[in-house]
């Protein structure tokens, strides 16, 4: 089952995300990858895989990924964010992470969590469906 996975990283965390993605390239290659602008270009070059690139995070890329979440078109977010260097678009980052909680979307914000998430037997189990909240009630 092919999933849509978003890969995002703040500037100081881009090397960590690229190194992590190299370790998990075989799994990532089986899925549709999307990313914010610069991160997407770096990942595509490093992995030799197609990555759909949205705008840079500060220019709206975080919100474009947020729209995927709200529309139910994203299956997981790997967001290596830098808690020690606040970004000027910090409210966008918090909104993106909030949407993950609102829509019960798996999100990994560091390498340890990303390793656990991608190595879970449920990650590529086609019969596993995450519970989607119904806010229409």
Tab-separated table of N, CA and C in Angstrom, residues 32-98:
chain	number	residue	atom	x	y	z
A	32	UNK	N	4.870	7.707	-1.869
A	32	UNK	CA	4.890	9.046	-2.465
A	32	UNK	C	5.492	10.002	-1.435
A	33	UNK	N	6.521	10.697	-1.846
A	33	UNK	CA	7.199	11.619	-0.932
A	33	UNK	C	6.887	13.055	-1.309
A	34	UNK	N	6.563	13.853	-0.301
A	34	UNK	CA	6.358	15.289	-0.475
A	34	UNK	C	7.217	15.984	0.570
A	35	UNK	N	7.590	17.221	0.270
A	35	UNK	CA	8.446	17.961	1.195
A	35	UNK	C	8.318	19.453	0.928
A	36	UNK	N	8.767	20.225	1.883
A	36	UNK	CA	8.874	21.654	1.644
A	36	UNK	C	10.074	21.881	0.720
A	37	UNK	N	10.135	23.059	0.122
A	37	UNK	CA	11.033	23.375	-0.982
A	37	UNK	C	12.476	22.912	-0.898
A	38	UNK	N	13.262	23.539	-0.061
A	38	UNK	CA	14.690	23.228	0.003
A	38	UNK	C	14.913	21.795	0.447
A	39	UNK	N	14.198	21.369	1.460
A	39	UNK	CA	14.346	20.004	1.966
A	39	UNK	C	14.036	18.990	0.864
A	40	UNK	N	12.995	19.239	0.100
A	40	UNK	CA	12.631	18.330	-0.985
A	40	UNK	C	13.721	18.206	-2.033
A	41	UNK	N	14.325	19.319	-2.401
A	41	UNK	CA	15.415	19.294	-3.376
A	41	UNK	C	16.615	18.516	-2.859
A	42	UNK	N	16.973	18.756	-1.606
A	42	UNK	CA	18.116	18.049	-1.015
A	42	UNK	C	17.850	16.550	-0.929
A	43	UNK	N	16.638	16.183	-0.529
A	43	UNK	CA	16.294	14.760	-0.429
A	43	UNK	C	16.284	14.078	-1.788
A	44	UNK	N	15.700	14.723	-2.771
A	44	UNK	CA	15.641	14.146	-4.104
A	44	UNK	C	17.054	13.908	-4.655
A	45	UNK	N	17.921	14.901	-4.479
A	45	UNK	CA	19.311	14.768	-4.942
A	45	UNK	C	20.053	13.664	-4.184
A	46	UNK	N	19.875	13.630	-2.866
A	46	UNK	CA	20.619	12.676	-2.045
A	46	UNK	C	20.142	11.243	-2.225
A	47	UNK	N	18.828	11.063	-2.413
A	47	UNK	CA	18.271	9.716	-2.470
A	47	UNK	C	18.056	9.206	-3.890
A	48	UNK	N	18.025	10.126	-4.856
A	48	UNK	CA	17.715	9.728	-6.223
A	48	UNK	C	16.274	9.281	-6.367
A	49	UNK	N	15.383	9.850	-5.557
A	49	UNK	CA	13.961	9.512	-5.593
A	49	UNK	C	13.151	10.748	-5.953
A	50	UNK	N	11.993	10.547	-6.567
A	50	UNK	CA	11.130	11.700	-6.833
A	50	UNK	C	10.517	12.212	-5.523
A	51	UNK	N	10.544	13.514	-5.357
A	51	UNK	CA	9.958	14.164	-4.190
A	51	UNK	C	9.168	15.363	-4.697
A	52	UNK	N	7.865	15.375	-4.422
A	52	UNK	CA	7.067	16.546	-4.797
A	52	UNK	C	7.425	17.679	-3.843
A	53	UNK	N	7.841	18.795	-4.420
A	53	UNK	CA	8.282	19.927	-3.609
A	53	UNK	C	7.205	21.000	-3.545
A	54	UNK	N	6.814	21.321	-2.306
A	54	UNK	CA	5.941	22.458	-2.078
A	54	UNK	C	6.822	23.687	-1.894
A	55	UNK	N	6.232	24.800	-1.589
A	55	UNK	CA	6.993	26.013	-1.335
A	55	UNK	C	7.862	25.815	-0.092
A	56	UNK	N	8.842	26.676	0.061
A	56	UNK	CA	9.644	26.691	1.276
A	56	UNK	C	8.718	26.919	2.466
A	57	UNK	N	9.076	26.379	3.622
A	57	UNK	CA	8.233	26.519	4.808
A	57	UNK	C	7.798	27.951	5.099
A	58	UNK	N	8.741	28.897	5.176
A	58	UNK	CA	8.357	30.277	5.484
A	58	UNK	C	7.495	30.930	4.403
A	59	UNK	N	7.484	30.369	3.202
A	59	UNK	CA	6.701	30.941	2.106
A	59	UNK	C	5.363	30.230	1.899
A	60	UNK	N	4.996	29.365	2.838
A	60	UNK	CA	3.699	28.702	2.757
A	60	UNK	C	3.747	27.195	2.635
A	61	UNK	N	4.928	26.609	2.539
A	61	UNK	CA	5.035	25.154	2.394
A	61	UNK	C	4.448	24.389	3.565
A	62	UNK	N	4.652	24.914	4.783
A	62	UNK	CA	4.060	24.258	5.953
A	62	UNK	C	2.537	24.230	5.827
A	63	UNK	N	1.973	25.314	5.343
A	63	UNK	CA	0.517	25.374	5.198
A	63	UNK	C	0.029	24.463	4.082
A	64	UNK	N	0.831	24.305	3.029
A	64	UNK	CA	0.441	23.388	1.963
A	64	UNK	C	0.397	21.949	2.491
A	65	UNK	N	1.354	21.592	3.318
A	65	UNK	CA	1.335	20.263	3.925
A	65	UNK	C	0.178	20.164	4.909
A	66	UNK	N	-0.088	21.252	5.626
A	66	UNK	CA	-1.246	21.281	6.525
A	66	UNK	C	-2.550	21.033	5.780
A	67	UNK	N	-2.650	21.568	4.574
A	67	UNK	CA	-3.851	21.341	3.767
A	67	UNK	C	-3.995	19.856	3.414
A	68	UNK	N	-2.883	19.189	3.116
A	68	UNK	CA	-2.943	17.744	2.851
A	68	UNK	C	-3.497	17.006	4.063
A	69	UNK	N	-3.041	17.413	5.247
A	69	UNK	CA	-3.515	16.765	6.473
A	69	UNK	C	-5.020	16.979	6.630
A	70	UNK	N	-5.447	18.235	6.521
A	70	UNK	CA	-6.861	18.567	6.730
A	70	UNK	C	-7.768	17.883	5.710
A	71	UNK	N	-7.258	17.635	4.502
A	71	UNK	CA	-8.042	16.991	3.454
A	71	UNK	C	-7.956	15.464	3.505
A	72	UNK	N	-7.176	14.939	4.450
A	72	UNK	CA	-7.039	13.491	4.577
A	72	UNK	C	-6.141	12.869	3.535
A	73	UNK	N	-5.224	13.661	2.962
A	73	UNK	CA	-4.365	13.170	1.878
A	73	UNK	C	-2.906	12.965	2.284
A	74	UNK	N	-2.653	12.887	3.588
A	74	UNK	CA	-1.300	12.622	4.070
A	74	UNK	C	-1.381	11.485	5.070
A	75	UNK	N	-0.410	10.578	5.022
A	75	UNK	CA	-0.423	9.408	5.891
A	75	UNK	C	0.546	9.502	7.060
A	76	UNK	N	1.595	10.313	6.940
A	76	UNK	CA	2.551	10.483	8.036
A	76	UNK	C	3.410	11.706	7.752
A	77	UNK	N	3.865	12.326	8.834
A	77	UNK	CA	4.747	13.489	8.741
A	77	UNK	C	6.017	13.199	9.518
A	78	UNK	N	7.149	13.381	8.846
A	78	UNK	CA	8.457	13.303	9.474
A	78	UNK	C	9.005	14.733	9.458
A	79	UNK	N	8.969	15.384	10.604
A	79	UNK	CA	9.307	16.802	10.690
A	79	UNK	C	10.425	16.976	11.708
A	80	UNK	N	11.644	17.041	11.206
A	80	UNK	CA	12.798	17.245	12.073
A	80	UNK	C	12.929	18.739	12.327
A	81	UNK	N	12.267	19.204	13.386
A	81	UNK	CA	12.286	20.629	13.685
A	81	UNK	C	13.345	20.914	14.743
A	82	UNK	N	13.762	22.149	14.765
A	82	UNK	CA	14.861	22.573	15.623
A	82	UNK	C	14.314	23.385	16.789
A	83	UNK	N	14.169	22.770	17.970
A	83	UNK	CA	13.586	23.480	19.102
A	83	UNK	C	14.515	24.536	19.701
A	84	UNK	N	15.789	24.519	19.338
A	84	UNK	CA	16.743	25.471	19.913
A	84	UNK	C	16.938	26.715	19.069
A	85	UNK	N	16.457	26.699	17.843
A	85	UNK	CA	16.573	27.854	16.954
A	85	UNK	C	15.198	28.195	16.407
A	86	UNK	N	14.448	29.034	17.133
A	86	UNK	CA	13.100	29.361	16.656
A	86	UNK	C	13.130	30.002	15.275
A	87	UNK	N	12.192	29.574	14.457
A	87	UNK	CA	12.095	30.096	13.096
A	87	UNK	C	11.106	31.254	13.069
A	88	UNK	N	11.269	32.171	12.108
A	88	UNK	CA	10.322	33.280	12.017
A	88	UNK	C	8.897	32.810	11.731
A	89	UNK	N	8.767	31.630	11.161
A	89	UNK	CA	7.431	31.092	10.869
A	89	UNK	C	7.017	30.064	11.928
A	90	UNK	N	7.478	30.260	13.157
A	90	UNK	CA	7.170	29.350	14.259
A	90	UNK	C	5.667	29.100	14.444
A	91	UNK	N	4.803	30.117	14.294
A	91	UNK	CA	3.364	29.839	14.405
A	91	UNK	C	2.875	28.834	13.357
A	92	UNK	N	3.474	28.851	12.161
A	92	UNK	CA	3.096	27.884	11.121
A	92	UNK	C	3.485	26.468	11.541
A	93	UNK	N	4.655	26.344	12.159
A	93	UNK	CA	5.133	25.048	12.627
A	93	UNK	C	4.187	24.503	13.686
A	94	UNK	N	3.831	25.344	14.636
A	94	UNK	CA	2.918	24.914	15.699
A	94	UNK	C	1.541	24.541	15.124
A	95	UNK	N	1.090	25.273	14.130
A	95	UNK	CA	-0.189	24.958	13.495
A	95	UNK	C	-0.118	23.606	12.787
A	96	UNK	N	1.000	23.315	12.149
A	96	UNK	CA	1.172	22.041	11.455
A	96	UNK	C	1.146	20.882	12.451
A	97	UNK	N	1.865	21.031	13.547
A	97	UNK	CA	1.884	19.983	14.566
A	97	UNK	C	0.511	19.835	15.228
A	98	UNK	N	-0.187	20.944	15.387
A	98	UNK	CA	-1.548	20.906	15.940
A	98	UNK	C	-2.468	20.102	15.021
